[in-house]
Tab-separated table of C-alpha atoms and ligand atoms in Angstrom:
chain	number	residue	atom	x	y	z
A	1044	MET	CA	37.420	99.354	73.490
A	1045	GLY	CA	38.714	101.140	76.659
A	1046	LEU	CA	36.938	101.923	79.877
A	1047	ARG	CA	33.460	103.163	79.724
A	1048	LYS	CA	33.238	107.030	79.470
A	1049	ASP	CA	31.538	107.238	82.845
A	1050	PHE	CA	34.119	104.934	84.538
A	1051	MET	CA	34.092	105.708	88.287
A	1052	TRP	CA	37.664	106.753	89.244
A	1053	GLY	CA	38.269	107.370	92.974
A	1054	GLY	CA	39.468	106.238	96.225
A	1055	ALA	CA	38.107	104.507	99.292
A	1056	VAL	CA	38.465	104.720	103.031
A	1057	ALA	CA	36.560	103.738	106.152
A	1058	ALA	CA	34.982	106.015	108.763
A	1059	HIS	CA	36.930	104.537	111.785
A	1060	GLN	CA	40.282	104.697	109.868
A	1061	ILE	CA	40.003	108.313	108.721
A	1062	GLU	CA	37.477	110.265	110.768
A	1063	GLY	CA	38.650	110.492	114.300
A	1064	GLY	CA	36.037	112.585	116.562
A	1065	TRP	CA	35.562	109.281	118.184
A	1066	ASN	CA	33.556	110.821	121.010
A	1067	GLU	CA	32.182	113.839	119.220
A	1068	GLY	CA	28.673	114.626	117.868
A	1069	GLY	CA	27.033	112.120	120.088
A	1070	LYS	CA	28.896	109.181	118.707
A	1071	GLY	CA	29.038	106.000	120.704
A	1072	ILE	CA	32.021	103.647	121.101
A	1073	SER	CA	32.544	101.297	118.253
A	1074	ILE	CA	34.702	97.988	118.308
A	1075	ALA	CA	37.551	99.956	116.428
A	1076	ASP	CA	37.668	102.393	119.422
A	1077	VAL	CA	38.773	99.580	121.916
A	1078	MET	CA	41.684	98.278	119.559
A	1079	THR	CA	45.114	99.375	120.425
A	1080	ALA	CA	47.885	100.378	118.107
A	1081	GLY	CA	50.148	97.430	116.718
A	1082	ASP	CA	53.580	97.659	115.203
A	1083	ASN	CA	55.198	95.901	112.285
A	1084	VAL	CA	58.770	96.388	113.223
A	1085	THR	CA	58.381	94.894	116.557
A	1086	LYS	CA	55.638	92.629	115.325
A	1087	THR	CA	53.365	93.820	118.067
A	1088	PRO	CA	49.564	92.818	117.371
A	1089	ARG	CA	46.753	95.111	118.128
A	1090	ARG	CA	44.788	94.242	121.420
A	1091	ILE	CA	41.154	94.368	122.070
A	1092	THR	CA	40.635	95.929	125.479
A	1093	ASP	CA	37.641	95.688	127.818
A	1094	GLY	CA	36.147	99.121	127.151
A	1095	VAL	CA	38.397	102.228	126.617
A	1096	ILE	CA	41.346	102.093	129.223
A	1097	PRO	CA	42.941	105.514	130.016
A	1098	GLY	CA	46.567	105.457	129.076
A	1099	GLU	CA	46.234	102.992	126.153
A	1100	ASN	CA	47.065	104.096	122.694
A	1101	TYR	CA	43.827	103.950	120.491
A	1102	PRO	CA	44.787	105.116	117.069
A	1103	ASN	CA	41.190	105.170	115.665
A	1104	HIS	CA	40.161	107.889	118.288
A	1105	GLU	CA	41.726	110.731	116.246
A	1106	ALA	CA	42.860	108.812	113.164
A	1107	SER	CA	43.550	111.425	110.335
A	1108	ASP	CA	40.907	113.789	111.877
A	1109	PHE	CA	38.798	113.867	108.718
A	1110	TYR	CA	35.884	114.795	111.073
A	1111	HIS	CA	37.256	118.153	111.126
A	1112	HIS	CA	39.334	118.189	107.960
A	1113	TYR	CA	36.900	116.749	105.407
A	1114	LYS	CA	36.375	119.869	103.516
A	1115	GLU	CA	40.156	120.353	102.838
A	1116	ASP	CA	40.375	116.600	102.119
A	1117	ILE	CA	37.463	116.518	99.676
A	1118	ALA	CA	39.005	119.469	97.866
A	1119	LEU	CA	42.277	117.536	97.323
A	1120	LEU	CA	40.285	114.679	95.821
A	1121	ALA	CA	38.487	116.833	93.605
A	1122	GLU	CA	41.886	118.355	92.491
A	1123	MET	CA	42.807	114.858	91.392
A	1124	GLY	CA	39.710	114.681	89.396
A	1125	PHE	CA	37.901	111.979	91.505
A	1126	LYS	CA	34.585	110.974	90.196
A	1127	CYS	CA	33.535	109.034	93.293
A	1128	PHE	CA	34.512	108.580	96.883
A	1129	ARG	CA	34.032	105.529	98.931
A	1130	THR	CA	33.552	105.669	102.629
A	1131	SER	CA	31.544	104.196	105.283
A	1132	ILE	CA	28.948	105.464	107.677
A	1133	ALA	CA	30.060	104.990	111.235
A	1134	TRP	CA	27.158	103.075	112.566
A	1135	THR	CA	27.838	104.568	116.076
A	1136	ARG	CA	27.349	108.206	114.847
A	1137	ILE	CA	23.802	107.077	113.858
A	1138	PHE	CA	22.941	104.543	116.765
A	1139	PRO	CA	25.633	105.036	119.490
A	1140	LYS	CA	24.479	101.856	121.266
A	1141	CYS	CA	22.439	100.127	118.373
A	1142	ASP	CA	19.098	99.748	119.988
A	1143	GLU	CA	17.949	103.246	120.512
A	1144	ALA	CA	14.449	104.085	119.203
A	1145	GLU	CA	15.638	107.066	117.373
A	1146	PRO	CA	18.718	107.868	115.438
A	1147	ASN	CA	21.324	110.620	116.556
A	1148	GLU	CA	20.494	113.681	114.339
A	1149	GLU	CA	23.988	115.205	114.784
A	1150	GLY	CA	25.579	112.084	113.289
A	1151	LEU	CA	22.955	112.091	110.405
A	1152	LYS	CA	23.862	115.698	109.608
A	1153	PHE	CA	27.694	115.172	109.547
A	1154	TYR	CA	27.121	112.856	106.573
A	1155	ASP	CA	24.589	115.142	104.923
A	1156	GLU	CA	27.242	117.785	105.089
A	1157	LEU	CA	29.966	115.331	103.789
A	1158	PHE	CA	27.972	113.988	100.890
A	1159	ASP	CA	26.837	117.592	99.839
A	1160	GLU	CA	30.603	118.577	99.871
A	1161	CYS	CA	31.210	115.792	97.484
A	1162	HIS	CA	28.574	116.664	95.106
A	1163	LYS	CA	29.777	120.111	95.178
A	1164	TYR	CA	32.661	118.715	93.084
A	1165	GLY	CA	30.855	116.321	90.946
A	1166	ILE	CA	32.150	113.527	93.313
A	1167	GLU	CA	29.744	110.527	93.661
A	1168	PRO	CA	29.695	109.131	97.348
A	1169	ILE	CA	29.711	105.300	97.545
A	1170	VAL	CA	28.800	104.193	100.905
A	1171	THR	CA	29.630	100.954	102.989
A	1172	LEU	CA	27.238	100.529	105.803
A	1173	SER	CA	29.228	98.230	108.073
A	1174	HIS	CA	33.080	98.570	107.875
A	1175	PHE	CA	34.644	96.937	110.819
A	1176	GLU	CA	33.013	99.378	113.215
A	1177	MET	CA	30.085	97.829	114.891
A	1178	PRO	CA	28.731	99.383	118.116
A	1179	TYR	CA	30.852	98.273	121.076
A	1180	TYR	CA	27.530	98.173	123.119
A	1181	MET	CA	26.114	95.572	120.675
A	1182	ALA	CA	29.166	93.362	120.838
A	1183	LYS	CA	29.289	93.462	124.830
A	1184	HIS	CA	25.624	93.541	125.495
A	1185	TYR	CA	24.241	91.369	122.764
A	1186	GLY	CA	27.318	89.238	121.707
A	1187	GLY	CA	27.438	90.954	118.248
A	1188	PHE	CA	26.169	89.163	115.183
A	1189	ARG	CA	26.056	85.741	117.061
A	1190	ASN	CA	22.777	87.032	118.377
A	1191	ARG	CA	19.770	87.115	115.881
A	1192	ALA	CA	18.585	90.253	117.573
A	1193	CYS	CA	21.199	92.184	115.779
A	1194	ILE	CA	19.859	91.569	112.351
A	1195	ASP	CA	17.046	94.053	113.376
A	1196	PHE	CA	19.509	96.631	114.625
A	1197	PHE	CA	21.580	96.450	111.437
A	1198	VAL	CA	18.461	96.591	109.140
A	1199	LYS	CA	17.031	99.516	111.161
A	1200	PHE	CA	20.493	101.400	110.760
A	1201	ALA	CA	20.508	100.592	106.996
A	1202	THR	CA	16.934	101.726	106.635
A	1203	VAL	CA	17.577	105.076	108.274
A	1204	CYS	CA	20.408	105.764	106.068
A	1205	PHE	CA	18.810	104.623	102.869
A	1206	GLU	CA	15.843	106.974	103.798
A	1207	ARG	CA	17.991	109.917	104.656
A	1208	TYR	CA	20.401	109.766	101.857
A	1209	LYS	CA	18.248	108.427	99.082
A	1210	ASP	CA	18.846	111.616	96.814
A	1211	LYS	CA	22.544	111.715	97.843
A	1212	VAL	CA	23.947	108.225	97.488
A	1213	LYS	CA	23.114	105.692	94.729
A	1214	TYR	CA	25.823	102.978	95.372
A	1215	TRP	CA	25.713	101.118	98.681
A	1216	MET	CA	27.437	98.027	100.107
A	1217	THR	CA	26.189	96.089	103.171
A	1218	PHE	CA	29.074	94.463	104.998
A	1219	ASN	CA	32.839	95.184	104.139
A	1220	GLU	CA	34.851	92.063	103.392
A	1221	ILE	CA	32.278	89.797	104.871
A	1222	ASN	CA	34.316	86.839	104.032
A	1223	ASN	CA	37.394	87.822	105.992
A	1224	GLN	CA	35.846	85.897	108.882
A	1225	ALA	CA	36.219	82.649	106.890
A	1226	ASP	CA	39.559	82.649	108.679
A	1227	PRO	CA	38.115	82.205	112.040
A	1228	ASN	CA	40.710	83.925	113.902
A	1229	PRO	CA	39.640	86.194	116.849
A	1230	HIS	CA	40.812	89.287	115.306
A	1231	HIS	CA	38.634	88.811	112.243
A	1232	LEU	CA	35.809	87.714	114.224
A	1233	VAL	CA	35.733	90.806	116.274
A	1234	GLN	CA	36.148	93.151	113.170
A	1235	GLU	CA	33.450	91.293	111.347
A	1236	GLY	CA	30.884	91.711	114.214
A	1237	ALA	CA	30.992	88.339	116.041
A	1238	ILE	CA	32.477	89.144	119.530
A	1239	LEU	CA	35.165	86.803	120.843
A	1240	ALA	CA	34.040	83.205	121.364
A	1241	GLU	CA	33.800	81.894	124.767
A	1242	GLU	CA	36.575	79.470	126.179
A	1243	GLY	CA	36.068	76.168	124.652
A	1244	GLU	CA	33.695	77.205	121.895
A	1245	ASP	CA	34.267	76.059	118.266
A	1246	LEU	CA	35.461	79.247	116.622
A	1247	GLU	CA	34.253	78.095	113.137
A	1248	GLN	CA	30.940	77.440	114.262
A	1249	VAL	CA	30.519	80.769	115.933
A	1250	MET	CA	31.736	82.196	112.470
A	1251	TYR	CA	29.184	80.299	110.388
A	1252	GLN	CA	26.253	81.285	112.699
A	1253	SER	CA	27.230	84.957	112.823
A	1254	ALA	CA	28.036	85.047	109.167
A	1255	HIS	CA	24.506	83.551	108.497
A	1256	TYR	CA	22.878	86.352	110.529
A	1257	GLU	CA	24.849	88.975	108.656
A	1258	LEU	CA	24.026	87.459	105.328
A	1259	VAL	CA	20.262	87.496	106.399
A	1260	ALA	CA	20.626	91.199	107.546
A	1261	SER	CA	22.238	92.306	104.378
A	1262	ALA	CA	19.542	90.516	102.345
A	1263	LEU	CA	16.755	92.380	104.335
A	1264	ALA	CA	18.694	95.677	103.885
A	1265	VAL	CA	18.852	95.170	100.009
A	1266	LYS	CA	15.078	94.472	100.034
A	1267	ALA	CA	14.565	97.636	102.201
A	1268	GLY	CA	16.791	99.719	99.931
A	1269	HIS	CA	15.398	98.799	96.835
A	1270	ALA	CA	11.851	99.583	98.232
A	1271	ILE	CA	12.848	103.022	99.208
A	1272	ASN	CA	14.750	103.944	95.845
A	1273	PRO	CA	14.549	101.250	93.094
A	1274	ASP	CA	17.524	103.051	91.481
A	1275	PHE	CA	19.781	102.114	94.298
A	1276	MET	CA	22.782	99.734	93.344
A	1277	ILE	CA	23.361	97.587	96.461
A	1278	GLY	CA	26.343	95.336	96.486
A	1279	CYS	CA	28.077	93.001	98.654
A	1280	MET	CA	31.786	93.641	99.499
A	1281	ILE	CA	34.136	90.607	99.180
A	1282	ALA	CA	37.942	90.479	100.117
A	1283	MET	CA	39.292	88.768	97.048
A	1284	CYS	CA	42.773	86.992	97.545
A	1285	PRO	CA	42.962	84.353	94.908
A	1286	ILE	CA	44.380	80.972	96.194
A	1287	TYR	CA	46.677	79.208	93.890
A	1288	PRO	CA	47.683	75.505	93.947
A	1289	TYR	CA	51.375	75.291	95.047
A	1290	SER	CA	52.048	72.885	92.238
A	1291	CYS	CA	50.124	71.225	89.407
A	1292	LYS	CA	49.732	67.915	91.531
A	1293	PRO	CA	46.003	67.260	91.265
A	1294	VAL	CA	45.494	67.227	94.985
A	1295	ASP	CA	47.062	70.790	95.050
A	1296	VAL	CA	44.734	71.961	92.455
A	1297	LEU	CA	41.757	70.352	94.377
A	1298	ALA	CA	43.026	71.862	97.740
A	1299	ALA	CA	43.274	75.373	96.141
A	1300	GLU	CA	39.727	75.105	94.627
A	1301	LYS	CA	38.216	73.870	98.014
A	1302	PHE	CA	39.990	76.842	99.787
A	1303	MET	CA	38.487	79.235	97.208
A	1304	GLN	CA	35.023	77.700	97.883
A	1305	GLY	CA	35.713	78.094	101.735
A	1306	LYS	CA	36.502	81.692	101.510
A	1307	TYR	CA	34.202	82.862	98.619
A	1308	PHE	CA	30.804	81.053	99.292
A	1309	PHE	CA	29.656	84.323	100.725
A	1310	THR	CA	29.394	85.691	97.193
A	1311	ASP	CA	27.076	82.783	96.257
A	1312	VAL	CA	24.870	83.619	98.974
A	1313	HIS	CA	24.805	87.350	98.254
A	1314	VAL	CA	24.593	87.010	94.439
A	1315	LYS	CA	22.684	83.718	93.798
A	1316	GLY	CA	20.681	83.769	97.144
A	1317	LYS	CA	21.479	80.304	98.280
A	1318	TYR	CA	24.299	78.404	100.041
A	1319	PRO	CA	26.166	75.871	97.865
A	1320	ASN	CA	25.628	72.295	98.688
A	1321	TRP	CA	29.027	71.758	100.181
A	1322	VAL	CA	28.213	74.115	102.995
A	1323	MET	CA	25.139	72.206	104.241
A	1324	ARG	CA	27.203	68.987	103.872
A	1325	LYS	CA	29.951	70.343	105.995
A	1326	PHE	CA	27.633	71.315	108.706
A	1327	GLU	CA	26.388	67.859	108.929
A	1328	ARG	CA	29.812	66.377	109.061
A	1329	LYS	CA	31.055	68.758	111.593
A	1330	GLY	CA	27.820	68.196	113.650
A	1331	TYR	CA	26.925	71.984	113.568
A	1332	ASN	CA	23.316	72.688	114.522
A	1333	LEU	CA	22.846	76.108	113.331
A	1334	ASP	CA	19.888	78.532	113.561
A	1335	ILE	CA	18.933	78.663	109.828
A	1336	THR	CA	15.307	78.803	109.190
A	1337	GLU	CA	13.235	78.318	105.975
A	1338	GLU	CA	12.247	81.980	106.405
A	1339	ASP	CA	15.988	82.852	106.402
A	1340	LEU	CA	16.557	80.827	103.341
A	1341	ALA	CA	13.525	82.614	101.642
A	1342	ILE	CA	15.060	85.964	102.593
A	1343	LEU	CA	18.339	85.204	101.237
A	1344	ALA	CA	16.796	84.300	97.765
A	1345	GLU	CA	14.893	87.581	97.744
A	1346	GLY	CA	17.599	90.050	98.758
A	1347	THR	CA	20.247	89.413	96.190
A	1348	VAL	CA	22.672	92.250	95.487
A	1349	ASP	CA	23.102	94.130	92.343
A	1350	TYR	CA	26.773	94.112	91.997
A	1351	ILE	CA	29.939	92.501	93.553
A	1352	ALA	CA	32.271	95.068	95.171
A	1353	PHE	CA	35.691	93.661	96.183
A	1354	SER	CA	39.043	94.474	97.461
A	1355	TYR	CA	42.287	93.102	95.727
A	1356	TYR	CA	45.622	93.447	97.426
A	1357	MET	CA	47.518	90.013	96.979
A	1358	SER	CA	47.345	86.342	96.170
A	1359	TYR	CA	48.029	83.163	98.222
A	1360	ALA	CA	49.070	79.669	97.539
A	1361	VAL	CA	48.220	76.464	99.137
A	1362	GLU	CA	49.562	72.844	99.180
A	1363	ALA	CA	47.500	69.781	99.981
A	1364	LYS	CA	47.938	67.957	103.163
A	1365	GLU	CA	47.530	64.065	103.782
A	1366	THR	CA	46.326	64.997	107.327
A	1367	ASN	CA	43.187	66.908	105.743
A	1368	PRO	CA	41.250	64.251	103.809
A	1369	HIS	CA	38.109	66.435	103.695
A	1370	TYR	CA	40.206	69.374	102.125
A	1371	ASP	CA	38.917	71.459	104.869
A	1372	TYR	CA	40.207	74.941	104.091
A	1373	THR	CA	40.547	76.006	107.776
A	1374	GLU	CA	43.087	73.366	108.224
A	1375	TYR	CA	45.555	74.681	105.655
A	1376	ASP	CA	48.470	77.114	106.056
A	1377	TYR	CA	49.291	79.308	103.219
A	1378	VAL	CA	52.552	78.725	101.602
A	1379	ARG	CA	54.888	81.233	100.158
A	1380	ASN	CA	54.709	81.974	96.429
A	1381	HIS	CA	58.340	82.214	95.390
A	1382	PHE	CA	57.288	83.841	92.079
A	1383	LEU	CA	56.025	86.875	93.754
A	1384	LYS	CA	57.660	89.753	95.773
A	1385	ALA	CA	56.040	91.004	99.019
A	1386	SER	CA	55.411	94.249	100.598
A	1387	ASP	CA	57.080	95.165	104.043
A	1388	TRP	CA	54.204	93.690	105.630
A	1389	GLY	CA	54.543	90.357	103.764
A	1390	TRP	CA	51.691	90.924	101.261
A	1391	GLN	CA	52.483	89.287	98.033
A	1392	ILE	CA	52.384	91.619	95.077
A	1393	ASP	CA	50.551	90.249	92.002
A	1394	ALA	CA	48.860	92.379	89.540
A	1395	THR	CA	48.240	89.344	87.159
A	1396	GLY	CA	46.204	87.959	90.247
A	1397	LEU	CA	43.750	90.828	89.705
A	1398	ARG	CA	42.872	89.579	86.204
A	1399	TYR	CA	42.537	86.009	87.409
A	1400	ALA	CA	40.306	86.982	90.205
A	1401	MET	CA	38.083	89.193	88.108
A	1402	ASN	CA	37.630	86.391	85.493
A	1403	TRP	CA	36.851	84.025	88.287
A	1404	PHE	CA	34.019	86.282	89.497
A	1405	ALA	CA	32.758	87.015	86.024
A	1406	ASP	CA	32.587	83.393	84.970
A	1407	ARG	CA	30.436	82.631	88.071
A	1408	PHE	CA	28.187	85.586	88.716
A	1409	ASP	CA	26.185	87.511	86.235
A	1410	VAL	CA	26.448	91.082	87.782
A	1411	PRO	CA	28.783	93.922	87.355
A	1412	LEU	CA	32.002	94.227	89.290
A	1413	MET	CA	33.483	97.059	91.093
A	1414	ILE	CA	37.085	97.279	92.441
A	1415	VAL	CA	36.483	99.088	95.755
A	1416	GLU	CA	39.963	98.650	97.331
A	1417	ASN	CA	43.378	98.151	95.970
A	1418	GLY	CA	46.517	99.866	97.175
A	1419	PHE	CA	49.994	99.478	98.420
A	1420	GLY	CA	50.909	99.942	102.213
A	1421	ALA	CA	54.467	101.279	102.469
A	1422	TYR	CA	56.730	103.352	104.609
A	1423	ASP	CA	57.150	106.692	102.915
A	1424	LYS	CA	60.113	108.990	103.433
A	1425	VAL	CA	59.482	112.550	103.568
A	1426	GLU	CA	62.491	114.525	101.930
A	1427	ASP	CA	64.162	117.641	103.275
A	1428	ASP	CA	62.118	119.659	100.852
A	1429	GLY	CA	59.052	118.131	101.967
A	1430	THR	CA	58.304	115.756	98.891
A	1431	VAL	CA	57.511	111.967	99.142
A	1432	ASN	CA	58.771	110.339	95.928
A	1433	ASP	CA	56.629	107.165	96.168
A	1434	ASP	CA	57.439	105.471	92.812
A	1435	TYR	CA	56.877	102.138	94.444
A	1436	ARG	CA	53.150	103.038	94.922
A	1437	VAL	CA	52.894	104.410	91.334
A	1438	GLU	CA	54.330	101.064	90.170
A	1439	TYR	CA	52.010	98.844	92.204
A	1440	LEU	CA	48.861	100.810	91.262
A	1441	GLY	CA	50.017	101.119	87.503
A	1442	ASN	CA	50.528	97.598	87.214
A	1443	HIS	CA	47.164	96.726	88.780
A	1444	ILE	CA	45.152	99.337	86.708
A	1445	LYS	CA	46.833	97.965	83.583
A	1446	SER	CA	45.579	94.353	84.498
A	1447	MET	CA	42.132	95.929	85.249
A	1448	ILE	CA	42.058	97.366	81.680
A	1449	GLU	CA	42.804	94.195	80.180
A	1450	CYS	CA	39.747	92.525	81.934
A	1451	VAL	CA	37.614	95.246	80.336
A	1452	GLU	CA	39.302	95.389	76.778
A	1453	GLU	CA	40.205	91.722	76.209
A	1454	ASP	CA	37.973	89.776	78.765
A	1455	GLY	CA	34.736	91.950	78.230
A	1456	ILE	CA	34.204	92.097	81.950
A	1457	ASP	CA	31.531	94.666	83.121
A	1458	LEU	CA	33.289	96.943	85.605
A	1459	LEU	CA	31.644	99.987	87.038
A	1460	GLY	CA	34.669	101.658	88.724
A	1461	TYR	CA	37.988	101.523	90.661
A	1462	THR	CA	38.488	103.042	94.082
A	1463	MET	CA	41.966	102.630	95.144
A	1464	TRP	CA	42.721	102.282	98.925
A	1465	ALA	CA	43.256	104.911	100.460
A	1466	PRO	CA	43.953	108.421	98.833
A	1467	ILE	CA	44.719	110.034	102.088
A	1468	ASP	CA	46.965	108.343	104.712
A	1469	ILE	CA	44.834	106.673	107.446
A	1470	VAL	CA	45.203	104.027	110.173
A	1471	SER	CA	45.788	100.636	109.121
A	1472	ALA	CA	42.924	98.186	109.842
A	1473	SER	CA	45.155	95.177	110.392
A	1474	THR	CA	47.899	96.747	112.570
A	1475	GLY	CA	46.721	100.072	113.734
A	1476	GLU	CA	49.612	101.818	112.426
A	1477	MET	CA	49.786	105.291	110.710
A	1478	ASP	CA	53.139	104.432	109.157
A	1479	LYS	CA	51.576	101.832	106.875
A	1480	ARG	CA	50.685	104.468	104.322
A	1481	TYR	CA	48.520	104.000	101.108
A	1482	GLY	CA	47.760	107.696	100.318
A	1483	PHE	CA	48.447	110.113	97.495
A	1484	VAL	CA	48.095	112.662	100.333
A	1485	TYR	CA	50.608	112.469	103.187
A	1486	VAL	CA	49.255	113.115	106.720
A	1487	ASP	CA	51.759	114.181	109.185
A	1488	LYS	CA	51.184	111.955	111.896
A	1489	ASN	CA	53.225	108.744	113.126
A	1490	ASN	CA	52.411	105.340	114.975
A	1491	ALA	CA	52.885	107.131	118.322
A	1492	GLY	CA	50.158	109.727	117.310
A	1493	GLU	CA	52.530	112.543	117.041
A	1494	GLY	CA	52.402	115.092	114.227
A	1495	THR	CA	50.532	118.292	112.987
A	1496	LEU	CA	47.932	116.385	110.833
A	1497	ALA	CA	49.162	118.672	107.984
A	1498	ARG	CA	48.273	117.240	104.425
A	1499	SER	CA	50.693	117.335	101.555
A	1500	LYS	CA	50.750	115.850	97.997
A	1501	LYS	CA	53.032	112.998	97.405
A	1502	LYS	CA	54.506	112.357	93.749
A	1503	SER	CA	51.851	109.754	93.234
A	1504	PHE	CA	49.124	112.475	93.607
A	1505	TYR	CA	50.034	113.931	90.184
A	1506	TRP	CA	50.308	110.548	88.536
A	1507	TYR	CA	46.840	109.492	89.489
A	1508	LYS	CA	45.451	112.818	88.395
A	1509	GLU	CA	46.802	111.987	84.992
A	1510	VAL	CA	45.330	108.516	85.012
A	1511	ILE	CA	42.015	109.904	85.682
A	1512	ALA	CA	42.162	112.669	83.130
A	1513	THR	CA	43.068	110.180	80.487
A	1514	ASN	CA	40.610	107.598	81.636
A	1515	GLY	CA	43.583	105.127	81.930
A	1516	GLU	CA	44.936	105.708	78.440
A	1517	CYS	CA	48.234	107.232	79.763
A	1518	LEU	CA	49.256	103.756	81.053
A	1519	LYS	CA	49.218	102.136	77.614
B	299	BGP	C1	40.952	95.861	103.929
B	299	BGP	C2	40.124	96.604	104.653
B	299	BGP	C3	40.391	98.044	104.954
B	299	BGP	C4	41.813	98.503	104.827
B	299	BGP	C5	42.708	97.581	103.966
B	299	BGP	C6	44.224	97.571	103.998
B	299	BGP	O1	40.998	94.505	104.547
B	299	BGP	O2	38.756	96.743	104.152
B	299	BGP	O3	39.720	98.637	105.993
B	299	BGP	O4	42.417	98.680	105.909
B	299	BGP	O5	42.367	96.218	103.838
B	299	BGP	O6	44.588	96.930	105.103
B	299	BGP	P1	45.608	97.428	106.386
B	299	BGP	O7	44.864	98.732	106.728
B	299	BGP	O8	45.617	96.471	107.373
B	299	BGP	O9	46.815	97.503	105.542
């Protein structure tokens, strides 16, 4: 009973949200570097600009300045007893444009030093290859992943990383939250790597085509990685927000199931190596003529992943609509679940949903799971004495970790680790805010970019240290 002795406790971040140093060390511009800051209070969304425009506020340019603070930050994680640390390799540090013949040595060296710093404390680095930070040049010049040419750029980037870090990194993920684009809105399409659709194009069709190329790129990377080091564990990374039926009316139950299929078929392709039948039927019904070759399908079958990594923040609910006879998930709107409270950003808090989601995965896929994101974005208040009493964060994380432990103890689910999001305050991916804070470590910087960048420990810092030290037993 209990979690395995070598359970990987840790935290997760992404390069573009924490590093800063956007134009240092030979780094190229990524798509995150052309996204402005949004604001939850005024409901201002992030904008994607045409290149870097002087005078705009681009929060990822400096972010939490981990590029210059990483030694101090890793020491803080070590003090909490971290066993692992998940981050991404900024693609544009390695290939600033995407199509260069040779990688940028200075970028490779930065991650050598970062991974060495982790190992110094016995912290295992866990690496995402593509986390919402595709080269901007690739988006502009090639059209991002809607262009088959980008498969080769990704596989080359992945291969360079696998070869360089084969003795320093064992756990990898290919594309972060690849299934976010299943909601084919422009923001997600840009983050996942298909640059904006042209006027009049069918967004959903663009999404399926670029998602297919990403899935092929992922499968090729898995094959390349296993050839370089057979001990590598290479996973997919899925954004898991379970979708509940709004009522027990059979049509609502079916609507929720069809919605789950629509959002999570990416997992079928990654783990089982093939598309479910409904996907092909849908392409026929919608008249989508996609570039999916027999060779691609063979690659998908060969490049299956070793584990499922997933993020979990919230759950949704959906109600059937008479106007949607095909139960097409893109035509539904989420409905409010009145049994749940929500964060200040409207994310519905549901620790039980984590157990539901893990059982859903475990029933369908015979590979281990890893929770690689789970956290509570909140406004923190710094008291006069400098402390941050973030009991709400402890409550959120504690309830989710308890649910996770039940999955292992009662449901027998094979779980490799838990990396909460995000141990140090960083820039929010969806809103570009600094004030949407997740950390155990406070970073003195606000939405306008003002602050000293000084780090300080919140109350939750000491709580998580105890959770790790007792392997979760202190929560029982
Ligand atoms: C996931 C992303 C992360 C992260 C997290 C929290 O979707 O993988 O990059 O940011 O969500 O979201 P946000 O930062 O928008 O609060």
